[in-house]
């Protein structure tokens, strides 16, 4: 069974039909040089019943981007049906939280706590009689 057949069976299980999809091809942006900037390889999918919109430009190939966009649509619909976040989505959010830059106020608070702890530790040292 190839990738497209697996995807189509997954879409049927979720009740997604090709007739319910609006598919457009948009000019790509970003890395990739002339191939990206000249061709319409970015895929835009909209599922009419749910209103879910997906844009996909993972590769330079339009055909692969169509596959990836439909996979992403399936994942979105599954998340909506299950009303819980998938493991992949939880990992993405965790990484996003870890990489999020702290505010100035939070940074100052952390530094002041470190400084007070450092002073406390300095007080614990026995006095030196040099």
PDB file of N, CA, C and O in Angstrom, residues 47-96:
ATOM      1  N   UNK A  47     -11.189  22.750   4.405  1.00  0.00           N
ATOM      2  CA  UNK A  47     -12.258  21.764   4.544  1.00  0.00           C
ATOM      3  C   UNK A  47     -13.532  22.536   4.849  1.00  0.00           C
ATOM      4  O   UNK A  47     -13.652  23.159   5.901  1.00  0.00           O
ATOM      5  N   UNK A  48     -14.471  22.520   3.912  1.00  0.00           N
ATOM      6  CA  UNK A  48     -15.670  23.349   4.016  1.00  0.00           C
ATOM      7  C   UNK A  48     -16.553  23.038   5.235  1.00  0.00           C
ATOM      8  O   UNK A  48     -16.944  23.968   5.943  1.00  0.00           O
ATOM      9  N   UNK A  49     -16.871  21.775   5.531  1.00  0.00           N
ATOM     10  CA  UNK A  49     -17.748  21.507   6.685  1.00  0.00           C
ATOM     11  C   UNK A  49     -17.181  21.986   8.032  1.00  0.00           C
ATOM     12  O   UNK A  49     -17.924  22.487   8.871  1.00  0.00           O
ATOM     13  N   UNK A  50     -15.883  21.829   8.235  1.00  0.00           N
ATOM     14  CA  UNK A  50     -15.303  22.219   9.530  1.00  0.00           C
ATOM     15  C   UNK A  50     -14.680  23.608   9.498  1.00  0.00           C
ATOM     16  O   UNK A  50     -14.474  24.219  10.538  1.00  0.00           O
ATOM     17  N   UNK A  51     -14.332  24.098   8.310  1.00  0.00           N
ATOM     18  CA  UNK A  51     -13.700  25.411   8.197  1.00  0.00           C
ATOM     19  C   UNK A  51     -12.212  25.390   8.510  1.00  0.00           C
ATOM     20  O   UNK A  51     -11.591  26.437   8.665  1.00  0.00           O
ATOM     21  N   UNK A  52     -11.631  24.221   8.598  1.00  0.00           N
ATOM     22  CA  UNK A  52     -10.203  24.097   8.903  1.00  0.00           C
ATOM     23  C   UNK A  52      -9.400  24.475   7.661  1.00  0.00           C
ATOM     24  O   UNK A  52      -9.681  24.008   6.561  1.00  0.00           O
ATOM     25  N   UNK A  53      -8.391  25.331   7.858  1.00  0.00           N
ATOM     26  CA  UNK A  53      -7.525  25.759   6.763  1.00  0.00           C
ATOM     27  C   UNK A  53      -6.102  25.278   7.027  1.00  0.00           C
ATOM     28  O   UNK A  53      -5.606  25.410   8.139  1.00  0.00           O
ATOM     29  N   UNK A  54      -5.459  24.766   6.005  1.00  0.00           N
ATOM     30  CA  UNK A  54      -4.090  24.252   6.112  1.00  0.00           C
ATOM     31  C   UNK A  54      -3.259  24.850   4.976  1.00  0.00           C
ATOM     32  O   UNK A  54      -3.702  24.864   3.833  1.00  0.00           O
ATOM     33  N   UNK A  55      -2.072  25.347   5.313  1.00  0.00           N
ATOM     34  CA  UNK A  55      -1.100  25.756   4.300  1.00  0.00           C
ATOM     35  C   UNK A  55       0.131  24.891   4.501  1.00  0.00           C
ATOM     36  O   UNK A  55       0.599  24.737   5.621  1.00  0.00           O
ATOM     37  N   UNK A  56       0.659  24.360   3.416  1.00  0.00           N
ATOM     38  CA  UNK A  56       1.800  23.456   3.535  1.00  0.00           C
ATOM     39  C   UNK A  56       2.830  23.745   2.463  1.00  0.00           C
ATOM     40  O   UNK A  56       2.512  23.793   1.282  1.00  0.00           O
ATOM     41  N   UNK A  57       4.073  23.917   2.898  1.00  0.00           N
ATOM     42  CA  UNK A  57       5.186  24.088   1.976  1.00  0.00           C
ATOM     43  C   UNK A  57       6.426  23.458   2.599  1.00  0.00           C
ATOM     44  O   UNK A  57       7.414  24.113   2.864  1.00  0.00           O
ATOM     45  N   UNK A  58       6.359  22.175   2.852  1.00  0.00           N
ATOM     46  CA  UNK A  58       7.484  21.488   3.476  1.00  0.00           C
ATOM     47  C   UNK A  58       8.580  21.181   2.473  1.00  0.00           C
ATOM     48  O   UNK A  58       9.748  21.172   2.820  1.00  0.00           O
ATOM     49  N   UNK A  59       8.176  20.880   1.246  1.00  0.00           N
ATOM     50  CA  UNK A  59       9.157  20.501   0.234  1.00  0.00           C
ATOM     51  C   UNK A  59       8.996  21.376  -1.000  1.00  0.00           C
ATOM     52  O   UNK A  59       8.066  22.165  -1.093  1.00  0.00           O
ATOM     53  N   UNK A  60       9.897  21.183  -1.967  1.00  0.00           N
ATOM     54  CA  UNK A  60       9.801  21.927  -3.218  1.00  0.00           C
ATOM     55  C   UNK A  60       8.818  21.263  -4.176  1.00  0.00           C
ATOM     56  O   UNK A  60       8.426  21.846  -5.168  1.00  0.00           O
ATOM     57  N   UNK A  61       8.419  20.056  -3.877  1.00  0.00           N
ATOM     58  CA  UNK A  61       7.530  19.296  -4.743  1.00  0.00           C
ATOM     59  C   UNK A  61       6.066  19.575  -4.398  1.00  0.00           C
ATOM     60  O   UNK A  61       5.642  19.422  -3.248  1.00  0.00           O
ATOM     61  N   UNK A  62       5.294  19.951  -5.410  1.00  0.00           N
ATOM     62  CA  UNK A  62       3.880  20.239  -5.206  1.00  0.00           C
ATOM     63  C   UNK A  62       3.120  18.971  -4.801  1.00  0.00           C
ATOM     64  O   UNK A  62       2.261  19.003  -3.924  1.00  0.00           O
ATOM     65  N   UNK A  63       3.487  17.852  -5.420  1.00  0.00           N
ATOM     66  CA  UNK A  63       2.807  16.588  -5.145  1.00  0.00           C
ATOM     67  C   UNK A  63       2.995  16.174  -3.684  1.00  0.00           C
ATOM     68  O   UNK A  63       2.036  15.777  -3.006  1.00  0.00           O
ATOM     69  N   UNK A  64       4.216  16.268  -3.190  1.00  0.00           N
ATOM     70  CA  UNK A  64       4.465  15.913  -1.787  1.00  0.00           C
ATOM     71  C   UNK A  64       3.767  16.879  -0.841  1.00  0.00           C
ATOM     72  O   UNK A  64       3.246  16.482   0.203  1.00  0.00           O
ATOM     73  N   UNK A  65       3.754  18.158  -1.195  1.00  0.00           N
ATOM     74  CA  UNK A  65       3.072  19.142  -0.352  1.00  0.00           C
ATOM     75  C   UNK A  65       1.576  18.856  -0.282  1.00  0.00           C
ATOM     76  O   UNK A  65       0.945  19.076   0.759  1.00  0.00           O
ATOM     77  N   UNK A  66       0.994  18.370  -1.361  1.00  0.00           N
ATOM     78  CA  UNK A  66      -0.424  17.992  -1.338  1.00  0.00           C
ATOM     79  C   UNK A  66      -0.646  16.869  -0.333  1.00  0.00           C
ATOM     80  O   UNK A  66      -1.608  16.878   0.433  1.00  0.00           O
ATOM     81  N   UNK A  67       0.261  15.892  -0.338  1.00  0.00           N
ATOM     82  CA  UNK A  67       0.167  14.767   0.592  1.00  0.00           C
ATOM     83  C   UNK A  67       0.286  15.254   2.034  1.00  0.00           C
ATOM     84  O   UNK A  67      -0.528  14.909   2.893  1.00  0.00           O
ATOM     85  N   UNK A  68       1.308  16.076   2.293  1.00  0.00           N
ATOM     86  CA  UNK A  68       1.527  16.573   3.653  1.00  0.00           C
ATOM     87  C   UNK A  68       0.367  17.441   4.135  1.00  0.00           C
ATOM     88  O   UNK A  68      -0.017  17.396   5.312  1.00  0.00           O
ATOM     89  N   UNK A  69      -0.214  18.233   3.249  1.00  0.00           N
ATOM     90  CA  UNK A  69      -1.338  19.084   3.630  1.00  0.00           C
ATOM     91  C   UNK A  69      -2.541  18.236   4.026  1.00  0.00           C
ATOM     92  O   UNK A  69      -3.219  18.523   5.017  1.00  0.00           O
ATOM     93  N   UNK A  70      -2.795  17.178   3.268  1.00  0.00           N
ATOM     94  CA  UNK A  70      -3.919  16.306   3.607  1.00  0.00           C
ATOM     95  C   UNK A  70      -3.665  15.561   4.923  1.00  0.00           C
ATOM     96  O   UNK A  70      -4.581  15.358   5.711  1.00  0.00           O
ATOM     97  N   UNK A  71      -2.420  15.168   5.161  1.00  0.00           N
ATOM     98  CA  UNK A  71      -2.096  14.527   6.449  1.00  0.00           C
ATOM     99  C   UNK A  71      -2.344  15.490   7.603  1.00  0.00           C
ATOM    100  O   UNK A  71      -2.904  15.112   8.638  1.00  0.00           O
ATOM    101  N   UNK A  72      -1.924  16.733   7.426  1.00  0.00           N
ATOM    102  CA  UNK A  72      -2.124  17.737   8.472  1.00  0.00           C
ATOM    103  C   UNK A  72      -3.612  17.968   8.707  1.00  0.00           C
ATOM    104  O   UNK A  72      -4.059  18.134   9.856  1.00  0.00           O
ATOM    105  N   UNK A  73      -4.391  17.970   7.631  1.00  0.00           N
ATOM    106  CA  UNK A  73      -5.832  18.134   7.762  1.00  0.00           C
ATOM    107  C   UNK A  73      -6.430  16.977   8.558  1.00  0.00           C
ATOM    108  O   UNK A  73      -7.260  17.191   9.447  1.00  0.00           O
ATOM    109  N   UNK A  74      -5.979  15.761   8.268  1.00  0.00           N
ATOM    110  CA  UNK A  74      -6.459  14.589   9.017  1.00  0.00           C
ATOM    111  C   UNK A  74      -6.141  14.729  10.504  1.00  0.00           C
ATOM    112  O   UNK A  74      -6.980  14.430  11.361  1.00  0.00           O
ATOM    113  N   UNK A  75      -4.928  15.174  10.814  1.00  0.00           N
ATOM    114  CA  UNK A  75      -4.535  15.342  12.214  1.00  0.00           C
ATOM    115  C   UNK A  75      -5.397  16.393  12.902  1.00  0.00           C
ATOM    116  O   UNK A  75      -5.817  16.215  14.052  1.00  0.00           O
ATOM    117  N   UNK A  76      -5.691  17.498  12.201  1.00  0.00           N
ATOM    118  CA  UNK A  76      -6.532  18.552  12.781  1.00  0.00           C
ATOM    119  C   UNK A  76      -7.935  18.026  13.066  1.00  0.00           C
ATOM    120  O   UNK A  76      -8.509  18.297  14.117  1.00  0.00           O
ATOM    121  N   UNK A  77      -8.492  17.282  12.117  1.00  0.00           N
ATOM    122  CA  UNK A  77      -9.841  16.742  12.297  1.00  0.00           C
ATOM    123  C   UNK A  77      -9.858  15.741  13.450  1.00  0.00           C
ATOM    124  O   UNK A  77     -10.785  15.739  14.264  1.00  0.00           O
ATOM    125  N   UNK A  78      -8.824  14.897  13.532  1.00  0.00           N
ATOM    126  CA  UNK A  78      -8.744  13.931  14.635  1.00  0.00           C
ATOM    127  C   UNK A  78      -8.692  14.644  15.974  1.00  0.00           C
ATOM    128  O   UNK A  78      -9.339  14.241  16.935  1.00  0.00           O
ATOM    129  N   UNK A  79      -7.898  15.723  16.030  1.00  0.00           N
ATOM    130  CA  UNK A  79      -7.814  16.478  17.287  1.00  0.00           C
ATOM    131  C   UNK A  79      -9.172  17.055  17.641  1.00  0.00           C
ATOM    132  O   UNK A  79      -9.575  17.061  18.802  1.00  0.00           O
ATOM    133  N   UNK A  80      -9.893  17.550  16.656  1.00  0.00           N
ATOM    134  CA  UNK A  80     -11.224  18.098  16.909  1.00  0.00           C
ATOM    135  C   UNK A  80     -12.193  17.023  17.362  1.00  0.00           C
ATOM    136  O   UNK A  80     -13.024  17.256  18.248  1.00  0.00           O
ATOM    137  N   UNK A  81     -12.095  15.842  16.776  1.00  0.00           N
ATOM    138  CA  UNK A  81     -12.990  14.746  17.144  1.00  0.00           C
ATOM    139  C   UNK A  81     -12.684  14.216  18.536  1.00  0.00           C
ATOM    140  O   UNK A  81     -13.587  13.904  19.310  1.00  0.00           O
ATOM    141  N   UNK A  82     -11.411  14.101  18.845  1.00  0.00           N
ATOM    142  CA  UNK A  82     -11.019  13.530  20.129  1.00  0.00           C
ATOM    143  C   UNK A  82     -11.088  14.540  21.266  1.00  0.00           C
ATOM    144  O   UNK A  82     -11.059  14.179  22.429  1.00  0.00           O
ATOM    145  N   UNK A  83     -11.145  15.834  20.915  1.00  0.00           N
ATOM    146  CA  UNK A  83     -11.176  16.915  21.892  1.00  0.00           C
ATOM    147  C   UNK A  83     -10.013  16.853  22.871  1.00  0.00           C
ATOM    148  O   UNK A  83     -10.125  17.220  24.027  1.00  0.00           O
ATOM    149  N   UNK A  84      -8.904  16.341  22.401  1.00  0.00           N
ATOM    150  CA  UNK A  84      -7.695  16.334  23.212  1.00  0.00           C
ATOM    151  C   UNK A  84      -6.505  16.484  22.275  1.00  0.00           C
ATOM    152  O   UNK A  84      -6.591  16.181  21.093  1.00  0.00           O
ATOM    153  N   UNK A  85      -5.435  16.949  22.825  1.00  0.00           N
ATOM    154  CA  UNK A  85      -4.266  17.212  22.005  1.00  0.00           C
ATOM    155  C   UNK A  85      -3.452  15.946  21.807  1.00  0.00           C
ATOM    156  O   UNK A  85      -3.269  15.161  22.733  1.00  0.00           O
ATOM    157  N   UNK A  86      -2.993  15.779  20.610  1.00  0.00           N
ATOM    158  CA  UNK A  86      -2.182  14.605  20.304  1.00  0.00           C
ATOM    159  C   UNK A  86      -0.815  14.748  20.965  1.00  0.00           C
ATOM    160  O   UNK A  86      -0.424  15.827  21.401  1.00  0.00           O
ATOM    161  N   UNK A  87      -0.104  13.660  21.022  1.00  0.00           N
ATOM    162  CA  UNK A  87       1.236  13.677  21.624  1.00  0.00           C
ATOM    163  C   UNK A  87       2.156  14.620  20.863  1.00  0.00           C
ATOM    164  O   UNK A  87       2.944  15.343  21.458  1.00  0.00           O
ATOM    165  N   UNK A  88       2.032  14.611  19.532  1.00  0.00           N
ATOM    166  CA  UNK A  88       2.881  15.471  18.718  1.00  0.00           C
ATOM    167  C   UNK A  88       2.602  16.944  19.027  1.00  0.00           C
ATOM    168  O   UNK A  88       3.524  17.727  19.201  1.00  0.00           O
ATOM    169  N   UNK A  89       1.336  17.291  19.170  1.00  0.00           N
ATOM    170  CA  UNK A  89       0.970  18.677  19.468  1.00  0.00           C
ATOM    171  C   UNK A  89       1.481  19.073  20.856  1.00  0.00           C
ATOM    172  O   UNK A  89       1.945  20.200  21.058  1.00  0.00           O
ATOM    173  N   UNK A  90       1.410  18.155  21.810  1.00  0.00           N
ATOM    174  CA  UNK A  90       1.900  18.451  23.151  1.00  0.00           C
ATOM    175  C   UNK A  90       3.405  18.684  23.131  1.00  0.00           C
ATOM    176  O   UNK A  90       3.905  19.579  23.812  1.00  0.00           O
ATOM    177  N   UNK A  91       4.140  17.890  22.346  1.00  0.00           N
ATOM    178  CA  UNK A  91       5.589  18.078  22.252  1.00  0.00           C
ATOM    179  C   UNK A  91       5.917  19.430  21.636  1.00  0.00           C
ATOM    180  O   UNK A  91       6.821  20.124  22.102  1.00  0.00           O
ATOM    181  N   UNK A  92       5.180  19.788  20.590  1.00  0.00           N
ATOM    182  CA  UNK A  92       5.413  21.076  19.917  1.00  0.00           C
ATOM    183  C   UNK A  92       5.183  22.231  20.886  1.00  0.00           C
ATOM    184  O   UNK A  92       5.987  23.168  20.972  1.00  0.00           O
ATOM    185  N   UNK A  93       4.100  22.161  21.648  1.00  0.00           N
ATOM    186  CA  UNK A  93       3.801  23.230  22.607  1.00  0.00           C
ATOM    187  C   UNK A  93       4.836  23.286  23.723  1.00  0.00           C
ATOM    188  O   UNK A  93       5.208  24.369  24.180  1.00  0.00           O
ATOM    189  N   UNK A  94       5.320  22.129  24.162  1.00  0.00           N
ATOM    190  CA  UNK A  94       6.334  22.102  25.213  1.00  0.00           C
ATOM    191  C   UNK A  94       7.614  22.774  24.737  1.00  0.00           C
ATOM    192  O   UNK A  94       8.210  23.582  25.450  1.00  0.00           O
ATOM    193  N   UNK A  95       8.035  22.454  23.509  1.00  0.00           N
ATOM    194  CA  UNK A  95       9.235  23.077  22.944  1.00  0.00           C
ATOM    195  C   UNK A  95       9.035  24.570  22.790  1.00  0.00           C
ATOM    196  O   UNK A  95       9.929  25.364  23.087  1.00  0.00           O
ATOM    197  N   UNK A  96       7.846  24.978  22.357  1.00  0.00           N
ATOM    198  CA  UNK A  96       7.549  26.403  22.199  1.00  0.00           C
ATOM    199  C   UNK A  96       7.657  27.136  23.545  1.00  0.00           C
ATOM    200  O   UNK A  96       8.205  28.227  23.635  1.00  0.00           O
TER     201      UNK A  96
END
